[in-house]
Amino acid sequence: MKRRTLLYAGMGAAAVAPYPIWRYYSGNQSSLASINAVSILGGEVLLDAFALAALAKSIKGYLLFSGSEGYEIARQVRNRTIDKYPALVAQCASAVDVIEVVNFANHYQLLTAVKCGGHNIAGNGTCEGGLLIDLSLMQGVAVDPERRMASVLGGSLLAELDEKSQAHGLVTTAGTVSHTGVGGLTLGGGFGRLARRFGLTSDNLLAADIVTSDGELRRASVDENPDLYWALRGGGGNFGVVTSFDFQLHPMDRQVIGGEIYYPYEKAKEVISFYAEYCQDMPDDLYVDLVIFAPPFGLKSALYLDVCYSGHPKDAARVLEPLRRFVKPLKDEIRPVDYVALQKSSDDSDPRGTGQHLKSGFVKTISKALVDTLIENLESNMLRGSMAFFQQAGGAIREIATSATAFPHREISHNLTIGAVWPSGLDPEPHAAWADSYWNKVKGFTDGFYTNDAYGVDPVQVQTNYLTNLDRLVDVKSKYDPANLFRINSNIRPRPQA
Ligand SMILES: Cc1cc2nc3c(=O)[nH]c(=O)nc-3n(C[C@H](O)[C@H](O)[C@H](O)COP(=O)(O)OP(=O)(O)OC[C@H]3O[C@@H](n4cnc5c(N)ncnc54)[C@H](O)[C@@H]3O)c2cc1C
C-alpha cells in the first residue's frame, strides 16, 4: 500500500459492523474523513468518518493521519530502512485511551502495531496501512524508595528509569542505550550492564498492567493472572499493550568503574581469544562487551571492550588488571564514572539517523573455531559502518530456571551481533549484503537468538526459538489474544479457534 492520504468512503472495503459511535460521538465530523486501512488478514477495512471522530473524541491523546502534524515523526522507527505508513496513529495518553483504541482495533480487526522506543531492528514498532498505537505520550517513572520499586509507564525510555532510580541510590537492569524503550526491551528479556548481577530486566518485573485484545485492563503479577505474568517476561508484545511496569530495584552506588579500553585493531585475534577466556571466570558484578567497529565517514576502525564494574571499588584494580596486561592497550578510558552517564555513553545524537541491518544469535561459549571464523572474515569484510559485537550474559541470568519465565535461553554466555549501520540516504544494499554474508559464516556457531533482535527470521523459527516454553506461551496467547491482534512482534501463533 502506498503513502496514506485521507481517503473517502467506498472502493472495495470489507464489510464490518458499524462501530458503536453512539457511545461517544456528539460533535461534527467535518474535519475527519473516512479512510481505508489494512486488516490483520491483509484485506481492506473501511473506517468511516463517524467512527474515527468518535474514537478521536473518546481519547485524551491524538489521532494522527498522513498530513497531520506529528504523523511523520510518529510513524518512524529507529531503523531508517523501515519506511512504513500506518493508516492511523493513536497517540494514547493513558490506559483508558489504550482501552478505547484496542477496542477500536479489535472491532475492525485492524493490523495493529505498538510502539514504545521504536528501537526494534525489524521495525515491529510500526506497520503499513494499519493502526499504530504510539505510547510516546505515556512516559513517567515513579520510585518508591521504601519498597525499592519503580512504576514505569508503558511508553517510557530507559534513561528515565535509570535516572529516577539512581536518584534514590537504586537501580535495576536496563539496556546499554538509554533511548531504547522500556516496553520492548523488558517484554523480550533485557540484557545490560547489570544483568549478570541482577538478572534480565524482565527478571526484575514484579507486575504489569496490560490491556488485552478484548479491551480489558488486567493486572499481571504473582497473585493476579499469573499465566500472563509468566508470559510477559520474555514473550514480547504478544499479549496486549502494557500500560505500566513495576520493577524491583536494588541498592547500588552511583559511581561505578567503567568505560572503554581500546586495543590495536591488528591484534583482533589475540583480543577476542583473551576475552573468551576472561569471560569464563568473571565476578557477576563485572560486565564486559567486546566491540569491533569500522565506523562510517572513513574514521579509523576500532576494537574495544566496554566495561562496567559495579563491585567494591577497592577490588576494581585487581579485577580489571588482566585487561590492561595481556596486550598493551591503545587507550584506556576505564575510570570511576557516574552509572547514569555510562548508560548514556553509547547513545546516538539522532536515534533515527541511520539505516541498520543487524543479525544476531546466542552463543554458549566463544570457541576457538568461532574466533578463527570471525577473524578470517573480518579484515576483507569490514565495510565502513560495520560491526561485530558480543554482549555479555551469564551470571544471575543463568540462576533462573528455563521454565520460571517465558525467556528460555538461560545458558548463554553472549549475544553475538553482526551489523551494518550507515547514514540514512545511502544505498542500503552493499551494507545489508555485507552483514548477511558475514553472518552466514558465523551463524553456525550460534544457538537460538534474542527475540528482540529477530530480523528477517522465518516465523517458524521464531516460534521454535521459545524452546520448551512454546506450548505454555501458545496457551497464554490463545487465552488473551485468540485472533492474534498483536502479531507485529516475535509472534506466537494462537491455537486455531473452534
Ligand atoms: C542501539 C540499540 C541498542 C540495544 N541495546 C540493547 C541492550 O543493551 N539490551 C537489550 O536487551 N536489547 C537491546 N537492544 C534491543 C532492544 O531490546 C529491542 O530493539 C527492543 O525491541 C526495543 O524496544 P522498544 O520499545 O524501543 O522498541 P519498539 O520498536 O517500540 O517495540 C518493540 C516491540 O515491543 C513491543 N512493545 C513495546 N512496548 C510495548 C508495550 N508497552 N506493550 C506491549 N508491547 C510493547 C512492540 O509492539 C514491538 O513488537 C538494542 C537495540 C538497539 C537498536
Coordinates of C-alpha atoms and ligand atoms in Angstrom, one line a residue:
M1 CA 0.0 0.0 0.0
K2 CA 1.3 3.5 -0.9
R3 CA 1.7 6.5 1.3
R4 CA -1.6 7.2 3.0
T5 CA -3.7 10.2 2.3
L6 CA -7.2 10.7 3.6
L7 CA -9.4 8.5 1.5
Y8 CA -13.1 8.9 1.2
A9 CA -15.6 6.0 1.7
G10 CA -16.1 3.3 -0.8
M11 CA -14.0 1.2 -3.1
G12 CA -13.9 -2.5 -2.2
A13 CA -13.7 -2.1 1.6
A14 CA -14.5 -5.1 3.7
A15 CA -17.9 -5.1 5.4
V16 CA -17.6 -4.6 9.1
A17 CA -20.4 -4.0 11.6
P18 CA -20.7 -0.3 12.4
Y19 CA -18.5 0.9 15.3
P20 CA -20.7 1.8 18.3
I21 CA -20.2 5.5 17.9
W22 CA -23.3 6.4 20.0
R23 CA -21.1 5.8 23.0
Y24 CA -19.1 8.9 22.3
Y25 CA -20.0 11.0 19.4
S26 CA -21.7 14.3 19.7
G27 CA -19.8 16.8 17.7
N28 CA -19.5 17.4 13.9
Q29 CA -17.1 15.2 12.0
S30 CA -16.3 17.6 9.2
S31 CA -12.5 17.5 10.0
L32 CA -12.3 13.8 9.6
A33 CA -12.8 11.7 6.5
S34 CA -13.3 8.0 6.1
I35 CA -10.2 6.0 5.3
N36 CA -9.3 2.5 4.2
A37 CA -7.0 0.6 6.4
V38 CA -5.5 -2.9 6.4
S39 CA -6.9 -5.7 8.5
I40 CA -5.0 -8.4 10.3
L41 CA -5.6 -10.7 7.4
G42 CA -4.4 -8.2 4.9
G43 CA -7.7 -7.1 3.5
E44 CA -9.0 -3.6 3.3
V45 CA -11.3 -2.2 6.0
L46 CA -13.3 1.0 5.7
L47 CA -13.0 3.2 8.8
D48 CA -15.8 5.7 8.4
A49 CA -15.6 9.3 9.4
F50 CA -18.1 9.0 12.2
A51 CA -16.2 6.1 13.8
L52 CA -12.9 7.9 13.6
A53 CA -14.5 11.1 15.0
A54 CA -15.9 9.0 17.9
L55 CA -12.5 7.5 18.6
A56 CA -10.8 10.9 18.4
K57 CA -13.3 12.2 20.9
S58 CA -13.0 9.3 23.3
I59 CA -9.3 9.7 23.8
K60 CA -7.3 12.3 25.6
G61 CA -4.3 11.7 23.2
Y62 CA -4.3 12.3 19.5
L63 CA -5.4 10.5 16.4
L64 CA -3.0 11.2 13.5
F65 CA -3.3 10.6 9.8
S66 CA -0.9 11.3 6.9
G67 CA -0.7 15.0 6.8
S68 CA -1.4 15.5 10.5
E69 CA 1.1 17.4 12.5
G70 CA 3.3 14.9 14.2
Y71 CA 2.4 12.0 11.9
E72 CA 5.8 11.9 10.2
I73 CA 7.7 11.5 13.5
A74 CA 5.2 9.1 15.0
R75 CA 5.3 6.7 12.1
Q76 CA 9.1 6.4 12.1
V77 CA 11.2 3.9 13.9
R78 CA 14.9 4.0 14.6
N79 CA 15.9 1.8 11.7
R80 CA 15.6 4.1 8.7
T81 CA 15.3 1.2 6.2
I82 CA 11.8 0.7 7.7
D83 CA 9.6 3.2 5.9
K84 CA 6.0 2.4 6.7
Y85 CA 2.8 4.5 6.7
P86 CA 0.1 3.4 9.1
A87 CA -3.4 4.4 8.1
L88 CA -3.8 6.0 11.5
V89 CA -1.7 6.6 14.6
A90 CA -3.3 6.7 18.0
Q91 CA -1.1 8.6 20.4
C92 CA -2.5 7.3 23.7
A93 CA -2.2 9.5 26.8
S94 CA -3.5 7.0 29.4
A95 CA -4.5 3.4 30.0
V96 CA -8.1 4.5 29.3
D97 CA -7.0 5.7 25.9
V98 CA -5.4 2.4 25.2
I99 CA -8.6 0.6 26.1
E100 CA -10.6 2.7 23.7
V101 CA -8.0 2.2 20.9
V102 CA -7.7 -1.5 21.4
N103 CA -11.5 -1.9 21.4
F104 CA -11.5 0.0 18.1
A105 CA -8.7 -2.2 16.7
N106 CA -10.5 -5.3 17.8
H107 CA -13.8 -4.2 16.4
Y108 CA -12.3 -3.7 12.9
Q109 CA -9.7 -6.4 13.3
L110 CA -7.1 -3.9 12.3
L111 CA -3.5 -4.7 11.6
T112 CA -2.1 -3.2 14.8
A113 CA 1.4 -2.2 15.9
V114 CA 2.5 -0.9 19.3
K115 CA 5.5 1.5 19.6
C116 CA 7.4 2.4 22.7
G117 CA 11.0 3.4 22.0
G118 CA 10.8 2.4 18.3
H119 CA 14.2 0.6 18.5
N120 CA 13.2 -2.8 17.3
I121 CA 15.5 -3.6 14.4
A122 CA 12.8 -5.3 12.4
G123 CA 10.5 -2.3 12.7
N124 CA 7.9 -4.0 14.9
G125 CA 7.1 -0.6 16.3
T126 CA 5.2 0.5 13.1
C127 CA 3.1 -1.0 10.3
E128 CA 2.0 -0.4 6.8
G129 CA -1.6 0.6 6.4
G130 CA -2.8 -0.4 9.8
L131 CA -3.2 1.2 13.2
L132 CA -0.1 2.3 15.2
I133 CA -0.6 2.6 18.9
D134 CA 2.1 5.1 19.8
L135 CA 2.9 5.2 23.6
S136 CA 5.3 8.1 23.4
L137 CA 2.9 10.3 25.5
M138 CA 2.8 7.7 28.2
Q139 CA 6.2 8.3 29.8
G140 CA 6.9 8.6 33.5
V141 CA 8.7 6.8 36.3
A142 CA 7.7 6.9 40.0
V143 CA 10.1 5.4 42.5
D144 CA 9.1 4.1 45.9
P145 CA 12.4 4.0 47.8
E146 CA 10.9 2.3 50.8
R147 CA 9.6 -0.6 48.8
R148 CA 12.5 -0.4 46.4
M149 CA 10.2 -0.4 43.5
A150 CA 9.7 1.7 40.3
S151 CA 6.4 2.1 38.5
V152 CA 7.1 2.9 34.9
L153 CA 4.5 4.0 32.2
G154 CA 4.4 1.8 29.2
G155 CA 5.9 4.3 26.7
S156 CA 8.9 5.2 28.9
L157 CA 12.5 5.1 27.8
L158 CA 15.4 3.5 29.7
A159 CA 17.0 6.9 30.5
E160 CA 14.2 7.9 32.8
L161 CA 14.2 4.6 34.6
D162 CA 17.9 4.8 35.3
E163 CA 17.8 8.5 36.3
K164 CA 14.8 8.3 38.6
S165 CA 16.0 5.1 40.3
Q166 CA 19.6 6.3 40.8
A167 CA 18.3 9.5 42.4
H168 CA 17.4 7.2 45.3
G169 CA 20.6 5.1 45.1
L170 CA 18.6 2.3 43.5
V171 CA 18.8 0.6 40.1
T172 CA 17.5 -2.2 38.0
T173 CA 18.9 -3.8 34.9
A174 CA 18.5 -1.7 31.7
G175 CA 19.9 -1.9 28.2
T176 CA 23.1 -0.1 27.2
V177 CA 21.5 2.6 25.0
S178 CA 19.3 5.0 27.0
H179 CA 16.8 6.0 24.3
T180 CA 15.7 2.3 24.0
G181 CA 12.1 1.7 25.1
V182 CA 11.4 0.1 28.4
G183 CA 8.4 -1.7 26.8
G184 CA 10.1 -3.7 24.0
L185 CA 13.3 -4.3 26.0
T186 CA 11.5 -5.7 29.1
L187 CA 9.0 -7.8 27.3
G188 CA 11.7 -9.6 25.2
G189 CA 14.1 -10.0 28.1
G190 CA 16.5 -7.1 28.7
F191 CA 20.3 -7.5 28.7
G192 CA 22.5 -4.8 30.1
R193 CA 25.4 -3.7 32.3
L194 CA 23.8 -5.1 35.4
A195 CA 22.1 -8.2 34.1
R196 CA 24.9 -10.5 35.4
R197 CA 24.3 -9.1 38.8
F198 CA 20.5 -8.6 39.0
G199 CA 19.2 -10.7 36.1
L200 CA 17.4 -9.6 33.0
T201 CA 15.2 -6.6 33.1
S202 CA 12.2 -9.0 32.8
D203 CA 13.5 -11.0 35.8
N204 CA 13.0 -7.8 37.8
L205 CA 9.5 -7.3 36.7
L206 CA 7.1 -7.5 39.7
A207 CA 3.9 -6.7 37.9
A208 CA 2.4 -5.1 34.8
D209 CA -0.9 -3.5 33.8
I210 CA -1.9 -4.7 30.4
V211 CA -4.8 -4.0 28.0
T212 CA -5.5 -7.3 26.3
S213 CA -7.2 -7.8 22.9
D214 CA -10.7 -7.8 24.5
G215 CA -10.1 -4.3 25.8
E216 CA -9.8 -5.4 29.5
L217 CA -7.2 -3.7 31.6
R218 CA -5.6 -6.6 33.6
R219 CA -3.0 -6.8 36.3
A220 CA -0.3 -9.4 35.8
S221 CA 1.7 -10.5 38.9
V222 CA 2.4 -13.5 41.0
D223 CA -1.1 -13.2 42.5
E224 CA -3.1 -11.9 39.6
N225 CA -3.3 -13.5 36.2
P226 CA 0.0 -15.4 36.9
D227 CA -0.1 -17.0 33.5
L228 CA 0.1 -13.6 31.9
Y229 CA 2.8 -12.5 34.3
W230 CA 4.9 -15.5 33.3
A231 CA 4.4 -14.9 29.6
L232 CA 5.2 -11.2 29.7
R233 CA 8.7 -12.0 31.0
G234 CA 10.2 -12.9 27.6
G235 CA 7.1 -13.5 25.4
G236 CA 7.3 -10.0 23.8
G237 CA 4.4 -7.8 22.8
N238 CA 2.2 -10.8 22.0
F239 CA -0.4 -10.4 24.8
G240 CA -1.6 -6.8 24.6
V241 CA -0.4 -3.3 25.4
V242 CA 1.4 -2.9 28.7
T243 CA 0.4 0.4 30.1
S244 CA 2.6 0.2 33.3
F245 CA 5.5 -1.9 34.6
D246 CA 6.5 -2.3 38.2
F247 CA 10.2 -3.2 38.7
Q248 CA 12.2 -4.5 41.7
L249 CA 15.1 -2.0 42.4
H250 CA 18.4 -2.8 44.1
P251 CA 20.7 -0.5 46.1
M252 CA 23.8 0.4 44.1
D253 CA 26.3 3.2 44.4
R254 CA 26.0 5.8 41.7
Q255 CA 29.7 5.6 40.9
V256 CA 30.9 2.5 39.1
I257 CA 34.2 1.8 37.3
G258 CA 33.5 1.7 33.6
G259 CA 34.3 2.9 30.1
E260 CA 36.1 1.6 27.1
I261 CA 39.5 0.2 26.7
Y262 CA 40.9 0.2 23.1
Y263 CA 43.3 -2.3 21.5
P264 CA 45.2 -2.3 18.2
Y265 CA 42.9 -3.5 15.5
E266 CA 45.6 -5.8 14.2
K267 CA 45.5 -7.7 17.5
A268 CA 41.9 -8.7 17.0
K269 CA 42.5 -12.4 17.3
E270 CA 44.5 -12.1 20.5
V271 CA 41.9 -9.8 22.0
I272 CA 38.9 -12.0 21.2
S273 CA 40.8 -15.1 22.4
F274 CA 41.7 -13.3 25.6
Y275 CA 38.1 -12.1 26.0
A276 CA 36.7 -15.6 25.6
E277 CA 38.9 -16.9 28.4
Y278 CA 38.5 -13.9 30.7
C279 CA 34.7 -14.2 30.5
Q280 CA 34.8 -17.8 31.7
D281 CA 35.7 -16.8 35.3
M282 CA 34.5 -13.3 36.0
P283 CA 32.6 -11.9 39.0
D284 CA 28.9 -11.2 38.4
D285 CA 29.4 -7.5 39.2
L286 CA 31.7 -7.2 36.2
Y287 CA 30.2 -6.8 32.7
V288 CA 32.3 -6.6 29.6
D289 CA 31.2 -6.3 26.0
L290 CA 33.5 -6.7 23.0
V291 CA 33.1 -4.4 20.0
I292 CA 34.8 -4.4 16.6
F293 CA 33.8 -1.4 14.8
A294 CA 34.6 0.1 11.4
P295 CA 32.9 3.5 11.7
P296 CA 31.3 5.3 8.8
F297 CA 32.8 8.5 7.4
G298 CA 36.2 6.9 7.0
L299 CA 37.2 7.0 10.7
K300 CA 39.7 4.6 12.0
S301 CA 38.5 1.0 12.8
A302 CA 38.3 0.3 16.5
L303 CA 38.5 -2.7 18.7
Y304 CA 37.5 -2.2 22.3
L305 CA 36.0 -3.7 25.4
D306 CA 33.1 -1.8 27.1
V307 CA 33.4 -2.3 30.8
C308 CA 31.1 -1.8 33.8
Y309 CA 32.3 -2.9 37.2
S310 CA 29.8 -2.3 40.0
G311 CA 31.5 -4.2 42.8
H312 CA 33.5 -2.9 45.6
P313 CA 35.9 -0.1 44.3
K314 CA 38.8 -1.5 46.3
D315 CA 38.7 -4.7 44.2
A316 CA 38.4 -2.9 40.8
A317 CA 42.1 -2.6 40.0
R318 CA 42.7 -6.3 40.7
V319 CA 39.6 -7.5 38.7
L320 CA 40.4 -5.2 35.8
E321 CA 44.2 -5.8 35.8
P322 CA 44.2 -8.6 33.1
L323 CA 42.5 -6.2 30.6
R324 CA 45.5 -3.9 31.0
R325 CA 48.2 -6.5 30.9
F326 CA 47.5 -9.2 28.2
V327 CA 48.3 -6.7 25.4
K328 CA 49.2 -3.0 25.6
P329 CA 46.0 -1.1 25.2
L330 CA 45.9 1.8 22.7
K331 CA 43.7 3.9 25.0
D332 CA 42.4 3.1 28.5
E333 CA 39.3 5.1 29.4
I334 CA 38.2 2.9 32.2
R335 CA 37.6 5.2 35.2
P336 CA 35.2 5.9 38.1
V337 CA 32.1 7.1 36.3
D338 CA 28.5 8.0 37.1
Y339 CA 26.4 5.0 36.2
V340 CA 23.7 7.1 34.5
A341 CA 26.3 8.8 32.4
L342 CA 27.8 5.5 31.5
Q343 CA 24.4 4.3 30.4
K344 CA 24.1 7.2 28.0
S345 CA 27.7 6.8 26.6
S346 CA 26.6 4.8 23.6
D347 CA 23.6 7.0 22.7
D348 CA 23.2 8.5 19.3
S349 CA 22.7 12.2 18.9
D350 CA 19.9 11.4 16.4
P351 CA 18.5 8.0 17.1
R352 CA 16.6 8.0 13.8
G353 CA 19.5 8.9 11.7
T354 CA 20.8 5.7 10.4
G355 CA 19.9 2.6 8.3
Q356 CA 20.7 -0.6 10.1
H357 CA 20.9 -4.3 9.2
L358 CA 21.7 -6.5 12.2
K359 CA 21.8 -10.2 12.6
S360 CA 22.4 -11.9 15.9
G361 CA 22.4 -15.1 17.8
F362 CA 23.3 -16.5 21.2
V363 CA 26.5 -18.4 21.9
K364 CA 27.2 -20.6 24.9
T365 CA 30.9 -20.2 24.6
I366 CA 33.2 -18.3 22.3
S367 CA 35.1 -21.2 20.9
K368 CA 38.4 -21.1 19.1
A369 CA 36.7 -22.0 15.9
L370 CA 34.3 -19.1 16.3
V371 CA 37.3 -16.7 16.9
D372 CA 39.1 -18.1 13.8
T373 CA 36.0 -17.6 11.7
L374 CA 35.4 -14.1 12.9
I375 CA 38.9 -13.1 12.2
E376 CA 39.2 -14.8 8.8
N377 CA 36.3 -12.9 7.6
L378 CA 37.0 -9.7 9.4
E379 CA 39.5 -7.6 7.5
S380 CA 38.3 -8.3 4.0
N381 CA 34.7 -7.9 5.0
M382 CA 34.5 -5.0 7.3
L383 CA 32.9 -2.1 5.5
R384 CA 32.7 1.4 6.8
G385 CA 29.9 1.3 9.3
S386 CA 30.0 -2.3 10.2
M387 CA 30.5 -4.0 13.5
A388 CA 30.7 -7.3 15.3
F389 CA 29.6 -7.2 18.9
F390 CA 29.5 -9.6 21.8
Q391 CA 27.0 -8.6 24.5
Q392 CA 27.8 -10.4 27.7
A393 CA 25.2 -12.6 29.6
G394 CA 25.8 -15.3 32.3
G395 CA 25.9 -14.6 36.0
A396 CA 22.4 -14.1 37.5
I397 CA 20.7 -14.7 34.2
R398 CA 21.8 -18.3 34.5
E399 CA 20.5 -18.7 38.0
I400 CA 16.8 -18.7 37.0
A401 CA 15.2 -21.9 35.7
T402 CA 14.3 -22.0 32.0
S403 CA 10.6 -22.6 32.9
A404 CA 10.4 -19.8 35.5
T405 CA 9.7 -17.1 33.0
A406 CA 9.0 -17.2 29.3
F407 CA 12.6 -16.3 28.4
P408 CA 14.2 -19.7 27.8
H409 CA 17.8 -19.0 26.8
R410 CA 19.4 -19.1 30.3
E411 CA 22.6 -20.9 29.5
I412 CA 24.1 -18.4 27.1
S413 CA 27.3 -16.6 27.6
H414 CA 26.9 -13.9 24.9
N415 CA 24.6 -12.4 22.3
L416 CA 26.7 -12.1 19.1
T417 CA 25.6 -9.4 16.7
I418 CA 27.0 -8.7 13.2
G419 CA 25.7 -5.5 11.9
A420 CA 25.9 -2.7 9.4
V421 CA 24.9 0.8 10.2
W422 CA 25.0 3.6 7.6
P423 CA 24.0 7.2 7.3
S424 CA 20.4 7.3 6.0
G425 CA 20.2 8.3 2.4
L426 CA 22.9 5.8 1.2
D427 CA 22.1 2.7 -0.7
P428 CA 21.4 0.0 1.9
E429 CA 22.2 -2.9 -0.5
P430 CA 26.0 -3.2 0.0
H431 CA 25.7 -2.8 3.7
A432 CA 23.0 -5.4 4.1
A433 CA 24.8 -7.8 1.8
W434 CA 28.0 -7.4 3.9
A435 CA 26.1 -8.1 7.2
D436 CA 24.3 -11.1 5.7
S437 CA 27.5 -12.6 4.2
Y438 CA 29.5 -12.2 7.4
W439 CA 26.5 -13.5 9.4
N440 CA 26.2 -16.6 7.2
K441 CA 29.8 -17.5 8.1
V442 CA 29.4 -17.3 11.9
K443 CA 25.7 -18.2 12.4
G444 CA 26.6 -21.9 12.7
F445 CA 28.3 -21.1 16.0
T446 CA 25.1 -19.7 17.4
D447 CA 22.3 -21.5 19.1
G448 CA 19.0 -19.6 19.3
F449 CA 18.5 -15.8 19.2
Y450 CA 17.2 -12.9 21.1
T451 CA 13.6 -12.3 20.1
N452 CA 14.1 -8.6 20.4
D453 CA 16.8 -8.8 17.7
A454 CA 15.0 -11.1 15.3
Y455 CA 15.3 -9.6 11.8
G456 CA 14.3 -11.4 8.7
V457 CA 13.8 -14.7 10.6
D458 CA 11.4 -17.3 9.4
P459 CA 8.2 -17.3 11.5
V460 CA 8.5 -21.0 12.3
Q461 CA 12.0 -20.4 13.7
V462 CA 10.6 -17.5 15.7
Q463 CA 8.2 -20.0 17.4
T464 CA 10.7 -22.7 18.0
N465 CA 13.1 -20.2 19.5
Y466 CA 10.9 -20.2 22.5
L467 CA 12.1 -23.7 23.1
T468 CA 10.3 -25.7 25.8
N469 CA 8.3 -22.7 26.8
L470 CA 6.5 -22.6 23.5
D471 CA 3.4 -24.7 24.4
R472 CA 2.7 -22.7 27.5
L473 CA 3.1 -19.5 25.6
V474 CA 0.7 -20.7 22.9
D475 CA -1.8 -21.4 25.7
V476 CA -1.5 -17.9 27.1
K477 CA -1.7 -16.3 23.7
S478 CA -4.8 -18.4 22.8
K479 CA -6.4 -17.2 26.0
Y480 CA -5.7 -13.5 25.8
D481 CA -5.3 -12.8 22.1
P482 CA -7.1 -15.6 20.3
A483 CA -7.4 -13.7 17.0
N484 CA -3.7 -12.7 17.1
L485 CA -4.5 -9.0 17.0
F486 CA -1.0 -8.3 18.4
R487 CA 1.0 -10.0 15.7
I488 CA 3.7 -7.5 14.8
N489 CA 6.3 -8.9 17.1
S490 CA 8.2 -12.2 17.6
N491 CA 4.9 -13.8 17.1
I492 CA 3.4 -16.7 18.9
R493 CA 0.6 -18.1 16.9
P494 CA -2.6 -18.9 18.9
R495 CA -4.3 -22.2 18.5
P496 CA -7.0 -22.2 15.8
Q497 CA -10.3 -21.1 17.2
A498 CA -13.1 -23.7 17.4
Ligands
LIG1 C1 21.0 0.7 19.5 C2 20.3 -0.5 20.2 C3 20.8 -0.9 21.4 C4 20.2 -2.0 22.0 N1 20.7 -2.4 23.2 C5 20.1 -3.4 23.9 C6 20.6 -3.9 25.2 O1 21.6 -3.4 25.7 N2 19.9 -4.9 25.8 C7 18.8 -5.5 25.2 O2 18.3 -6.3 25.8 N3 18.4 -5.1 24.0 C8 19.0 -4.1 23.3 N4 18.5 -3.7 22.1 C9 17.4 -4.4 21.5 C10 16.1 -4.0 22.1 O3 15.8 -4.8 23.2 C11 15.0 -4.1 21.1 O4 15.2 -3.3 20.0 C12 13.6 -3.7 21.7 O5 12.6 -4.2 20.8 C13 13.5 -2.2 21.8 O6 12.3 -1.9 22.5 P1 11.5 -0.6 22.1 O7 10.4 -0.4 23.0 O8 12.5 0.5 21.9 O9 11.0 -1.0 20.6 P2 9.7 -0.8 19.8 O10 10.2 -0.9 18.4 O11 8.9 0.4 20.2 O12 8.9 -2.1 20.2 C14 9.4 -3.4 20.0 C15 8.4 -4.4 20.2 O13 7.9 -4.4 21.6 C16 6.5 -4.2 21.6 N5 6.2 -3.2 22.7 C17 6.9 -2.2 23.0 N6 6.4 -1.6 24.1 C18 5.3 -2.3 24.4 C19 4.3 -2.1 25.4 N7 4.3 -1.2 26.3 N8 3.3 -3.1 25.4 C20 3.3 -4.1 24.5 N9 4.2 -4.2 23.6 C21 5.2 -3.3 23.5 C22 6.2 -3.6 20.2 O14 4.9 -3.9 19.8 C23 7.2 -4.3 19.3 O15 6.7 -5.6 19.0 C24 19.1 -2.6 21.5 C25 18.6 -2.2 20.2 C26 19.2 -1.1 19.6 C27 18.7 -0.6 18.3

